[in-house]
PDB file of C-alpha atoms in Angstrom:
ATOM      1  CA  UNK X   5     129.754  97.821 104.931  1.00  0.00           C
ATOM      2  CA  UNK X   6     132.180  97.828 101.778  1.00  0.00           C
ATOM      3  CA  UNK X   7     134.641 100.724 102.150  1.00  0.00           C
ATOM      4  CA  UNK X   8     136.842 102.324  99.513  1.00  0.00           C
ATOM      5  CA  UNK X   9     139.989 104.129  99.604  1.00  0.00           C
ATOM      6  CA  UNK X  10     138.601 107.026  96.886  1.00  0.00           C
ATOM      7  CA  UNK X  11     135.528 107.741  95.590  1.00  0.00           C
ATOM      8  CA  UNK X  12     136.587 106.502  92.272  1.00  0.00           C
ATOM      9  CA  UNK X  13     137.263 103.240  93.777  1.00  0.00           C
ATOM     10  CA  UNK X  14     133.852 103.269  95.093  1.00  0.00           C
ATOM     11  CA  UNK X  15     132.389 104.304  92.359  1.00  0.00           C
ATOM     12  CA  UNK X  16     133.673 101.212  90.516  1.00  0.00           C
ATOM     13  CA  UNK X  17     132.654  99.120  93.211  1.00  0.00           C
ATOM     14  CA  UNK X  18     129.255 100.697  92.816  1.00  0.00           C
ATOM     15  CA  UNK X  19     129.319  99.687  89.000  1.00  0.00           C
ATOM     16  CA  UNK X  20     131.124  96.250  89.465  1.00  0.00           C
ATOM     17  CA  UNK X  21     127.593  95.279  91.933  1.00  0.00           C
ATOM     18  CA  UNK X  22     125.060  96.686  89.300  1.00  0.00           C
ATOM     19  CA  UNK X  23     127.229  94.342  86.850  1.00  0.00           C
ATOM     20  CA  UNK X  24     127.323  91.479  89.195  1.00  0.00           C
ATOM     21  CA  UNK X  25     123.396  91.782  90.396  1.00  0.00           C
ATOM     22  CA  UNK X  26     122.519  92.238  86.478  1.00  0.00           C
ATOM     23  CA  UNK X  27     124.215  88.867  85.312  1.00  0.00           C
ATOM     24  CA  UNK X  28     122.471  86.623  88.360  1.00  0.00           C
ATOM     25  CA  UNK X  29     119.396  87.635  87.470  1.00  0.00           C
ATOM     26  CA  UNK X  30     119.264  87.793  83.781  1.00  0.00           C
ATOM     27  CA  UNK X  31     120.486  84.101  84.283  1.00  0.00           C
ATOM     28  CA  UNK X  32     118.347  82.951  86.924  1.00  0.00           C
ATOM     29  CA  UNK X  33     115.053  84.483  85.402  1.00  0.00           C
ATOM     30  CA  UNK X  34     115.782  86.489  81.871  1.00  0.00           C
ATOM     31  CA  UNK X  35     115.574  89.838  83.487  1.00  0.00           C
ATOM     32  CA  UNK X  36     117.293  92.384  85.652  1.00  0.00           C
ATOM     33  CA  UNK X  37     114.722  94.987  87.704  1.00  0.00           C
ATOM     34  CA  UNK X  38     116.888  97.937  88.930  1.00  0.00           C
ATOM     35  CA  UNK X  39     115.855 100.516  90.868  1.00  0.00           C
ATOM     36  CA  UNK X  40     117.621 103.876  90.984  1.00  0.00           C
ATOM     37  CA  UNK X  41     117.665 107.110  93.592  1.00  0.00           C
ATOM     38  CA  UNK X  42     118.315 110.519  92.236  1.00  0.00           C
ATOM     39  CA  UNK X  43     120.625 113.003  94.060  1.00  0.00           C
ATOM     40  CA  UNK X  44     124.562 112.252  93.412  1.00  0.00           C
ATOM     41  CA  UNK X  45     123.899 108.875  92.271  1.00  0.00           C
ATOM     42  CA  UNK X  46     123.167 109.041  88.276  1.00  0.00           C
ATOM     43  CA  UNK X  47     126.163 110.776  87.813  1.00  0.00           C
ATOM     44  CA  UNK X  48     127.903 107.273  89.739  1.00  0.00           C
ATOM     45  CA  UNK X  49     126.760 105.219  87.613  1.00  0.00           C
ATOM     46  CA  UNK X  50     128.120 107.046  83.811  1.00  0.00           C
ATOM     47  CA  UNK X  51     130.781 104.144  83.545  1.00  0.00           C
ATOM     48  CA  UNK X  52     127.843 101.433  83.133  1.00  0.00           C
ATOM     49  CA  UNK X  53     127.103 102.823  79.952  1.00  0.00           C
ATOM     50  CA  UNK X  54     130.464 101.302  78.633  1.00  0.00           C
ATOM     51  CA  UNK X  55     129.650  98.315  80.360  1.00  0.00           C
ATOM     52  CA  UNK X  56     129.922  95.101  78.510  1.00  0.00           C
ATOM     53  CA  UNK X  57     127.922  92.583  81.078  1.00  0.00           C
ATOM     54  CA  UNK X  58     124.623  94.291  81.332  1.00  0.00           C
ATOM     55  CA  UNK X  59     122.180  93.922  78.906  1.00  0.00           C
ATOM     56  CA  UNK X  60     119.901  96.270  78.571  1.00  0.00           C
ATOM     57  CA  UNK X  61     117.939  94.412  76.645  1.00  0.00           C
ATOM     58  CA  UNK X  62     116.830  92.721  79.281  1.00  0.00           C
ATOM     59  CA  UNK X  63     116.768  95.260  81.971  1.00  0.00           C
ATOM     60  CA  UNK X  64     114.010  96.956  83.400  1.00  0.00           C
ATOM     61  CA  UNK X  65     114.561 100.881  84.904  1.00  0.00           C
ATOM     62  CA  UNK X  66     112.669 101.827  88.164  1.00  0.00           C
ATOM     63  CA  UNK X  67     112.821 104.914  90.550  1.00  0.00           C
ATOM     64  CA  UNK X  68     112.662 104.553  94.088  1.00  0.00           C
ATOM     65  CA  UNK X  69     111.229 108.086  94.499  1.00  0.00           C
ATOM     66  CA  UNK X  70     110.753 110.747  92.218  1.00  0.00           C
ATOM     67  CA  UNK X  71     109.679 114.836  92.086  1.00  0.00           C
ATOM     68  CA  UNK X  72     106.011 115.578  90.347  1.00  0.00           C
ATOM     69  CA  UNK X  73     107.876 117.571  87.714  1.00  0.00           C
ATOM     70  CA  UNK X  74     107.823 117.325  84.290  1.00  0.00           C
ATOM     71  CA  UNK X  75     110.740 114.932  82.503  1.00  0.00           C
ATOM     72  CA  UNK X  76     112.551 117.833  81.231  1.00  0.00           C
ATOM     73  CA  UNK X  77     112.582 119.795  84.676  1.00  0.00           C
ATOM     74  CA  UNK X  78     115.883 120.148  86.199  1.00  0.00           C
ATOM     75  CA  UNK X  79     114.503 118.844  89.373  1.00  0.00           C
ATOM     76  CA  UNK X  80     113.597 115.437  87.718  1.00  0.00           C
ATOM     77  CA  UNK X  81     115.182 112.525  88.690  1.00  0.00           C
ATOM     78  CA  UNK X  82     114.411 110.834  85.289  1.00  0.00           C
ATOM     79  CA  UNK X  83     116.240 113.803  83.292  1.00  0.00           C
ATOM     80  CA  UNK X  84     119.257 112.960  85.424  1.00  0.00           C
ATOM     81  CA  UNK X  85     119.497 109.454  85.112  1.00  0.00           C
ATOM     82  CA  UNK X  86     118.658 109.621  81.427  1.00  0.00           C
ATOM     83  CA  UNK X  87     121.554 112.201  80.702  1.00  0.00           C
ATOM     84  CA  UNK X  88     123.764 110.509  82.564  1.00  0.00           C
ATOM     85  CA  UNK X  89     123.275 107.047  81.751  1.00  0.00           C
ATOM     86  CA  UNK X  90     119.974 105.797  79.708  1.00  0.00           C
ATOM     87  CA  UNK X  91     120.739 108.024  76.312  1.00  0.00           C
ATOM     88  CA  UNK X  92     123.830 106.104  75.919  1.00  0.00           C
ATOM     89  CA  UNK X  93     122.459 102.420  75.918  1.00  0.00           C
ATOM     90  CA  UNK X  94     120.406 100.489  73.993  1.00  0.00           C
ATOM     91  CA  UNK X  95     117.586  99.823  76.757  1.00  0.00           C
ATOM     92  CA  UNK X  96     114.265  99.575  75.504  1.00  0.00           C
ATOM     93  CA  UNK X  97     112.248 102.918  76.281  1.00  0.00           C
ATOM     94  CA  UNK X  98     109.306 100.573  77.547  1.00  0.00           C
ATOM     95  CA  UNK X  99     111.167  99.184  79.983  1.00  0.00           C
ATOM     96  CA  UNK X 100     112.244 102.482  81.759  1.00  0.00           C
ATOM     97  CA  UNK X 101     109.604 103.120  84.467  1.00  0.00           C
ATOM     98  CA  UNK X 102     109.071 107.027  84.573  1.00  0.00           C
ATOM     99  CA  UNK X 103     106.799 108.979  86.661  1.00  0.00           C
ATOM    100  CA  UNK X 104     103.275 109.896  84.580  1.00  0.00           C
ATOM    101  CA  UNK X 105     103.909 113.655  83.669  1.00  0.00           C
ATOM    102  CA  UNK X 106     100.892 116.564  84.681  1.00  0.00           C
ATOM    103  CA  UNK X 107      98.887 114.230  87.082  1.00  0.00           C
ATOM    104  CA  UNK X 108      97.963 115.180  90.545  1.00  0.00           C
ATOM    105  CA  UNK X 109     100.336 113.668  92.442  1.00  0.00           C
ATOM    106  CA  UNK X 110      97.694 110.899  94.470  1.00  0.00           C
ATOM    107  CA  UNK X 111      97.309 109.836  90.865  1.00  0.00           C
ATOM    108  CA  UNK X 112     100.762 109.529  89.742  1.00  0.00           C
ATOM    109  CA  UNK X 113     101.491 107.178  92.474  1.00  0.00           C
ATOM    110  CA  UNK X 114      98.710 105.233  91.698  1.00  0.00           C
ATOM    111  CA  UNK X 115      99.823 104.915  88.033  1.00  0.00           C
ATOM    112  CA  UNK X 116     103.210 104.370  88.991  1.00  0.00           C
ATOM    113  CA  UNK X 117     102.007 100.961  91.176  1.00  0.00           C
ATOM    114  CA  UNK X 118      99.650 100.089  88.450  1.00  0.00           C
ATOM    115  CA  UNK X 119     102.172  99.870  86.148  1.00  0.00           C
ATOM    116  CA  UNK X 120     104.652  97.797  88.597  1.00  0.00           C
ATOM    117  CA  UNK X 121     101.923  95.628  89.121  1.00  0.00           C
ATOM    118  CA  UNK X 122     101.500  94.873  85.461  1.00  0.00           C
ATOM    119  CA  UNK X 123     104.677  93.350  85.198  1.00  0.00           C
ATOM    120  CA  UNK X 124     104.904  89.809  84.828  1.00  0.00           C
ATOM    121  CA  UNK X 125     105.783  87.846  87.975  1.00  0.00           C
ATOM    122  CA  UNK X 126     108.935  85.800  85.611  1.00  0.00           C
ATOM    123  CA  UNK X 127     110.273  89.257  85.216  1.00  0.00           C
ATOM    124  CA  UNK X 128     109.143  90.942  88.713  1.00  0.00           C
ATOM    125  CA  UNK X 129     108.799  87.921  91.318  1.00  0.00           C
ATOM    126  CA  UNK X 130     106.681  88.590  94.520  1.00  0.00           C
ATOM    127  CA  UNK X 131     107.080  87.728  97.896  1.00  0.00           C
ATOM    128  CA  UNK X 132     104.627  84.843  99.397  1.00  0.00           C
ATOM    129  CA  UNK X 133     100.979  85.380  99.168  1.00  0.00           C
ATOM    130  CA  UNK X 134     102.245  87.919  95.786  1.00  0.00           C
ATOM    131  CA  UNK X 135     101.971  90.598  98.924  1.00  0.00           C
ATOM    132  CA  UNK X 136     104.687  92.711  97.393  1.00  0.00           C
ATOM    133  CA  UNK X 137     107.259  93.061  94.388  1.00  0.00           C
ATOM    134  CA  UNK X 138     110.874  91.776  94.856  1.00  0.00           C
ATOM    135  CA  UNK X 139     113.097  94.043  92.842  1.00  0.00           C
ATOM    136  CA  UNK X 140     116.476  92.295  92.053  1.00  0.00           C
ATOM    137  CA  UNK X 141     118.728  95.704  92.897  1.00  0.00           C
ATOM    138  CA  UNK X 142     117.456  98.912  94.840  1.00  0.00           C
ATOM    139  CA  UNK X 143     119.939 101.684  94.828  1.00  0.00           C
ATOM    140  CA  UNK X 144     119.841 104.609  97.598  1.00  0.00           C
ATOM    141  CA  UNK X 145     121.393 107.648  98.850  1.00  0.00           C
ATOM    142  CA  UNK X 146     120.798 109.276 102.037  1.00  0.00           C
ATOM    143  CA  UNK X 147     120.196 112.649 103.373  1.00  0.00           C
ATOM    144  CA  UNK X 148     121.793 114.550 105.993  1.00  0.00           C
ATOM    145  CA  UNK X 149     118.474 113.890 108.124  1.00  0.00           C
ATOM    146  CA  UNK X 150     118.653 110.032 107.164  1.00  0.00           C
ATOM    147  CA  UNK X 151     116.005 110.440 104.746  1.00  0.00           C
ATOM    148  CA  UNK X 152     115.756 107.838 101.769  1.00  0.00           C
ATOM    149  CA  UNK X 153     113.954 107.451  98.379  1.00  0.00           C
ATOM    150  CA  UNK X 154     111.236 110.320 100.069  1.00  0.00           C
ATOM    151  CA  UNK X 155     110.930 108.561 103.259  1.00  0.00           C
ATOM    152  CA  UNK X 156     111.626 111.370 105.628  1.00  0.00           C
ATOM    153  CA  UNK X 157     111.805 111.180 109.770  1.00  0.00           C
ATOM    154  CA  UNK X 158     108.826 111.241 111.847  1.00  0.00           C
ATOM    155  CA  UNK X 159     106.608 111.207 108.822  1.00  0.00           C
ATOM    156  CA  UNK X 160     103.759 109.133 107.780  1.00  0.00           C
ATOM    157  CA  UNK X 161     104.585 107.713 104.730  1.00  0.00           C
ATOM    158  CA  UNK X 162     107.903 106.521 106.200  1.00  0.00           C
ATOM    159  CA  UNK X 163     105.628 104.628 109.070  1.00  0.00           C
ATOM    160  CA  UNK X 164     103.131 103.222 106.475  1.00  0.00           C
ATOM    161  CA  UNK X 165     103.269  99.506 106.406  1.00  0.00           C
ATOM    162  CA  UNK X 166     100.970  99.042 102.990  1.00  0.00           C
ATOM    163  CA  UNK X 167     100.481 100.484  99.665  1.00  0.00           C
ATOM    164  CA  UNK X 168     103.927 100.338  97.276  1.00  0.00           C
ATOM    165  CA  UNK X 169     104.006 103.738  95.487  1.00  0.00           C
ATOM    166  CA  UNK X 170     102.749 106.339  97.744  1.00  0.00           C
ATOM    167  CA  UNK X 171     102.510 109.834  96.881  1.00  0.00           C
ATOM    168  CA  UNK X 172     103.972 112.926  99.258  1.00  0.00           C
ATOM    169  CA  UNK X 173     102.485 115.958  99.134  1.00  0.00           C
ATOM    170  CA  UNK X 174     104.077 118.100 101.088  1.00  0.00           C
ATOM    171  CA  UNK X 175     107.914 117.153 101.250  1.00  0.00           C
ATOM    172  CA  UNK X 176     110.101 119.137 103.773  1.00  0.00           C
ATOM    173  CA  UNK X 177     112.856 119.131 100.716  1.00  0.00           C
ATOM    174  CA  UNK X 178     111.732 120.482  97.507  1.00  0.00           C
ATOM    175  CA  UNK X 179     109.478 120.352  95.237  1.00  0.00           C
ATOM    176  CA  UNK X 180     106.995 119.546  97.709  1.00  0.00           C
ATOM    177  CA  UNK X 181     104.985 116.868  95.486  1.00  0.00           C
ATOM    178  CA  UNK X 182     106.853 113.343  94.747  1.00  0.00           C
ATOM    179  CA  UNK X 183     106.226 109.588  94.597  1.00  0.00           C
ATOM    180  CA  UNK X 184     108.218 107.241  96.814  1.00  0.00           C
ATOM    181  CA  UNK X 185     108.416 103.474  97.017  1.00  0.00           C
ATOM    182  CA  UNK X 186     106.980 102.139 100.347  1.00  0.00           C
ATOM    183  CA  UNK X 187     109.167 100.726 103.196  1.00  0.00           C
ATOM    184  CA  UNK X 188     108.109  97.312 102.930  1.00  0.00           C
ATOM    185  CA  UNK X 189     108.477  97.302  98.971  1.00  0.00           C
ATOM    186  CA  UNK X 190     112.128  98.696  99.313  1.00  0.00           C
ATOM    187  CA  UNK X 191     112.786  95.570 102.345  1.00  0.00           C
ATOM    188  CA  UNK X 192     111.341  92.730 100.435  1.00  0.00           C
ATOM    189  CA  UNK X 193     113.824  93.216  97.610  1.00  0.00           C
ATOM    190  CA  UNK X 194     116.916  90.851  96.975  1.00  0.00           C
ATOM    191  CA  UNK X 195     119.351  93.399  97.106  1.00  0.00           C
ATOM    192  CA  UNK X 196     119.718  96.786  98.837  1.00  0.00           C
ATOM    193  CA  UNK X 197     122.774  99.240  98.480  1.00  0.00           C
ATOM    194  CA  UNK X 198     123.025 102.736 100.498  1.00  0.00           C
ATOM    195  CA  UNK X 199     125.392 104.822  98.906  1.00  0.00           C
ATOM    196  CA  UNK X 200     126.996 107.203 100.926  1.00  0.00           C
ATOM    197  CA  UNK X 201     130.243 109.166  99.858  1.00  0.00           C
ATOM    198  CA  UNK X 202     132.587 112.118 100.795  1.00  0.00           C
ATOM    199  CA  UNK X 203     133.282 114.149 104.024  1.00  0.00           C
ATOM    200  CA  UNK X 204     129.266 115.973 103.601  1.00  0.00           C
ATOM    201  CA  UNK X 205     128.072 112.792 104.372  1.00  0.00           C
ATOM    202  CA  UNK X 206     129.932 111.711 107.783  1.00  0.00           C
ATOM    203  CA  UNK X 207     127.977 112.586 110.195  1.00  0.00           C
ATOM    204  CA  UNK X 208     124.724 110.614 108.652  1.00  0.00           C
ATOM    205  CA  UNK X 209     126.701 107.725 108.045  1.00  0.00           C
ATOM    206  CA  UNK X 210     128.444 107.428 112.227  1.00  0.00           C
ATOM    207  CA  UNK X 211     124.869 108.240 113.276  1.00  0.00           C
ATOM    208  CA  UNK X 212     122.555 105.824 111.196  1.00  0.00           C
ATOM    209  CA  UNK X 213     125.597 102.874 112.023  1.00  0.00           C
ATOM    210  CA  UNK X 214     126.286 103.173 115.429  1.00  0.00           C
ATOM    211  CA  UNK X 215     123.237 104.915 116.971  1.00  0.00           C
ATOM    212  CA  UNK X 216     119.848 103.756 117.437  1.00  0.00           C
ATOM    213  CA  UNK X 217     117.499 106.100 117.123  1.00  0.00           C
ATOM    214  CA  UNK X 218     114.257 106.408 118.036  1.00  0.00           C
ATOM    215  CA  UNK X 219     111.618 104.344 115.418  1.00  0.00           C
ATOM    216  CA  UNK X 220     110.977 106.636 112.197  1.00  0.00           C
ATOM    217  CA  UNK X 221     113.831 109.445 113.226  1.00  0.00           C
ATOM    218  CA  UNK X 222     116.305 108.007 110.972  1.00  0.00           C
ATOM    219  CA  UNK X 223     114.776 106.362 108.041  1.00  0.00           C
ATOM    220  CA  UNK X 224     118.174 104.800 106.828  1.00  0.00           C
ATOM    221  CA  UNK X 225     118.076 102.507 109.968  1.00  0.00           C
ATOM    222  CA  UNK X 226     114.902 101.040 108.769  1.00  0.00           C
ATOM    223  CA  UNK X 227     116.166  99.506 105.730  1.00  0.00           C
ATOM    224  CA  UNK X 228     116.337  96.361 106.681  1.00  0.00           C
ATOM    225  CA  UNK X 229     115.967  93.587 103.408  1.00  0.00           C
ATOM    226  CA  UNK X 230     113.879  90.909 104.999  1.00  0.00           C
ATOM    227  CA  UNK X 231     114.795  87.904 102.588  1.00  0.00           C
ATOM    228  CA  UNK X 232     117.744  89.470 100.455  1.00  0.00           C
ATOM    229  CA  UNK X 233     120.948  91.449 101.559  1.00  0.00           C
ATOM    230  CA  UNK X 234     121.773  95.090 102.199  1.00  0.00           C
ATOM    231  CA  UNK X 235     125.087  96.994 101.665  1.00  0.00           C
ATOM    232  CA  UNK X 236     126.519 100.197 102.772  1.00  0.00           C
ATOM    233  CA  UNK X 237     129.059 101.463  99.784  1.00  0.00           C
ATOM    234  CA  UNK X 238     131.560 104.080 101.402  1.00  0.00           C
ATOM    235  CA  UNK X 239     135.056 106.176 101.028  1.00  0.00           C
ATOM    236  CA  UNK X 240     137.252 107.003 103.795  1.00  0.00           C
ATOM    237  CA  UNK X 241     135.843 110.719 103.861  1.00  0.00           C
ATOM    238  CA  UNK X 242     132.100 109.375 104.496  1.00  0.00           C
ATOM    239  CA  UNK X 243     133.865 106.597 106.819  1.00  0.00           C
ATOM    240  CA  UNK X 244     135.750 108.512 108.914  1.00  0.00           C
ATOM    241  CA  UNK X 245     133.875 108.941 111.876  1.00  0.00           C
ATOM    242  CA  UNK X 246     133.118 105.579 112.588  1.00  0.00           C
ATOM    243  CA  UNK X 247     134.361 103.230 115.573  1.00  0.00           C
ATOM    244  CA  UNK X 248     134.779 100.319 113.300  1.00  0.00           C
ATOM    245  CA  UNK X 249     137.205  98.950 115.017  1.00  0.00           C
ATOM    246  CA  UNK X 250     134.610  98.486 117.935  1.00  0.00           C
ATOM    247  CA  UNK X 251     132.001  96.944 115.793  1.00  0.00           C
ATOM    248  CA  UNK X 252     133.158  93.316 116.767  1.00  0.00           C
ATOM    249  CA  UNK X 253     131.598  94.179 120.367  1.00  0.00           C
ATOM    250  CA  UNK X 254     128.135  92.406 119.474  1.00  0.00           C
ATOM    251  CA  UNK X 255     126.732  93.932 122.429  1.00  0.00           C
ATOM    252  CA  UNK X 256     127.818  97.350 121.144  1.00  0.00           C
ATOM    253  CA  UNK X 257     127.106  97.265 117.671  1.00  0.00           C
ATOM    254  CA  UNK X 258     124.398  94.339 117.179  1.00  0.00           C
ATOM    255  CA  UNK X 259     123.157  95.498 113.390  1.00  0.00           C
ATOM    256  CA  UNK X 260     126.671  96.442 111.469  1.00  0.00           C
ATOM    257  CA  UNK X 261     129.353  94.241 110.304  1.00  0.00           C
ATOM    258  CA  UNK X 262     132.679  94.763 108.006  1.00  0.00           C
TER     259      UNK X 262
END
């Protein structure tokens, strides 16, 4: 768990670990695969643009989830991300990863994995046996009902241990039609970051930390990166009803640390 005094320290702590993830792997294999979550988060990530250690020449744009809606819909999660961030660097528009526009939504999901598995493994790596893709950065919010990408509780695409892209038809937040990357795709990549700020977003955050739910209920709990490393980025208002100081009980709290 990294917390932060302010949400604008956060925030630069959010921006200082896209920085930090982009450099490793544009140096370890000549490209950077980020993967972003719509919601509050686009608007987090504005100060990149005047970033001077990414290059976006050499990064590659992916969305966790995203509506069936056309780009210019204010529901999309590609408009927001694009206002807030993409129009202002120089990233190649073939390496931004946006939903197909005015497919059924089976089919955009199956576009949406055809085109992930297109890319080449130097760029993309896979995990043994080339099962699934191993993004180098996945970037998430979370819902009041623990819901991330569109991985809702007590749902079957949240239990679904195959496919990467699969499509949701009938969403219990609208629009009803989206695409969302798999649970195993989002725990096989290197890094994983739940983003979690202000005093809306307490509750969530004391519940998916300190108690286990039942499998499926709380969707947040179930991120767990099998080879690579997930963080919690929070502020003192999203913080403050945990029992950190507790936490060092390993009987108590087995999964969180500080």
């Amino acid at each position: 768990v990294l917390l932060y005094v302010t949400p604008e320290k956060a925030q630069a702590g959010l921006v200082k670990l896209v920085e930090e993830a982009a450099a490793e792997a544009v140096k370890a294999k000549g490209a950077f695969t980020l993967v972003l979550s719509g919601g509050s988060l686009p608007s987090l990530l504005a100060p990149l643009a005047a970033s001077k250690s990414v290059d976006w020449s050499k990064t590659h744009i992916f969305y966790v989830d995203e509506r069936n809606v056309p780009h210019s819909s204010a529901d999309s999660t590609h408009k927001a991300v694009s206002e807030a961030l993409l129009s202002k660097v120089p990233i190649p528009a073939a390496q931004v990863y946006a939903i197909a526009e005015g497919l059924p939504v089976g089919q955009a999901a199956t576009q949406y994995e055809g085109r992930i598995i297109s890319i080449p493994a130097a760029a993309l790596p896979r995990t043994e046996g080339a099962a699934l893709p191993k993004f180098d950065l996945i970037l998430l919010g979370v819902g009041p009902d623990g819901h991330v990408a569109s991985l809702f509780p007590n749902r079957p695409e949240t239990a679904a241990t195959s496919g990467w892209v699969l499509p949701v038809s009938n969403s219990p937040k609208p629009p009803p039609e989206r695409i969302t990357f798999s649970l195993p795709v989002i725990n096989a990549a290197k890094e994983v970051a739940i983003v979690a700020l202000g005093e809306g977003k307490k509750e969530i955050v004391q519940r998916a930390l300190e108690v286990q739910a039942l499998p499926g209920a709380l969707p947040a709990q179930l991120v767990r990166p099998k080879g690579g490393k997930l963080k919690w980025i929070l502020d003192v208002a999203s913080a403050q009803d945990l029992d950190i100081a507790a936490w060092n009980e390993s009987k108590q709290w087995p999964r969180s640390s500080f």
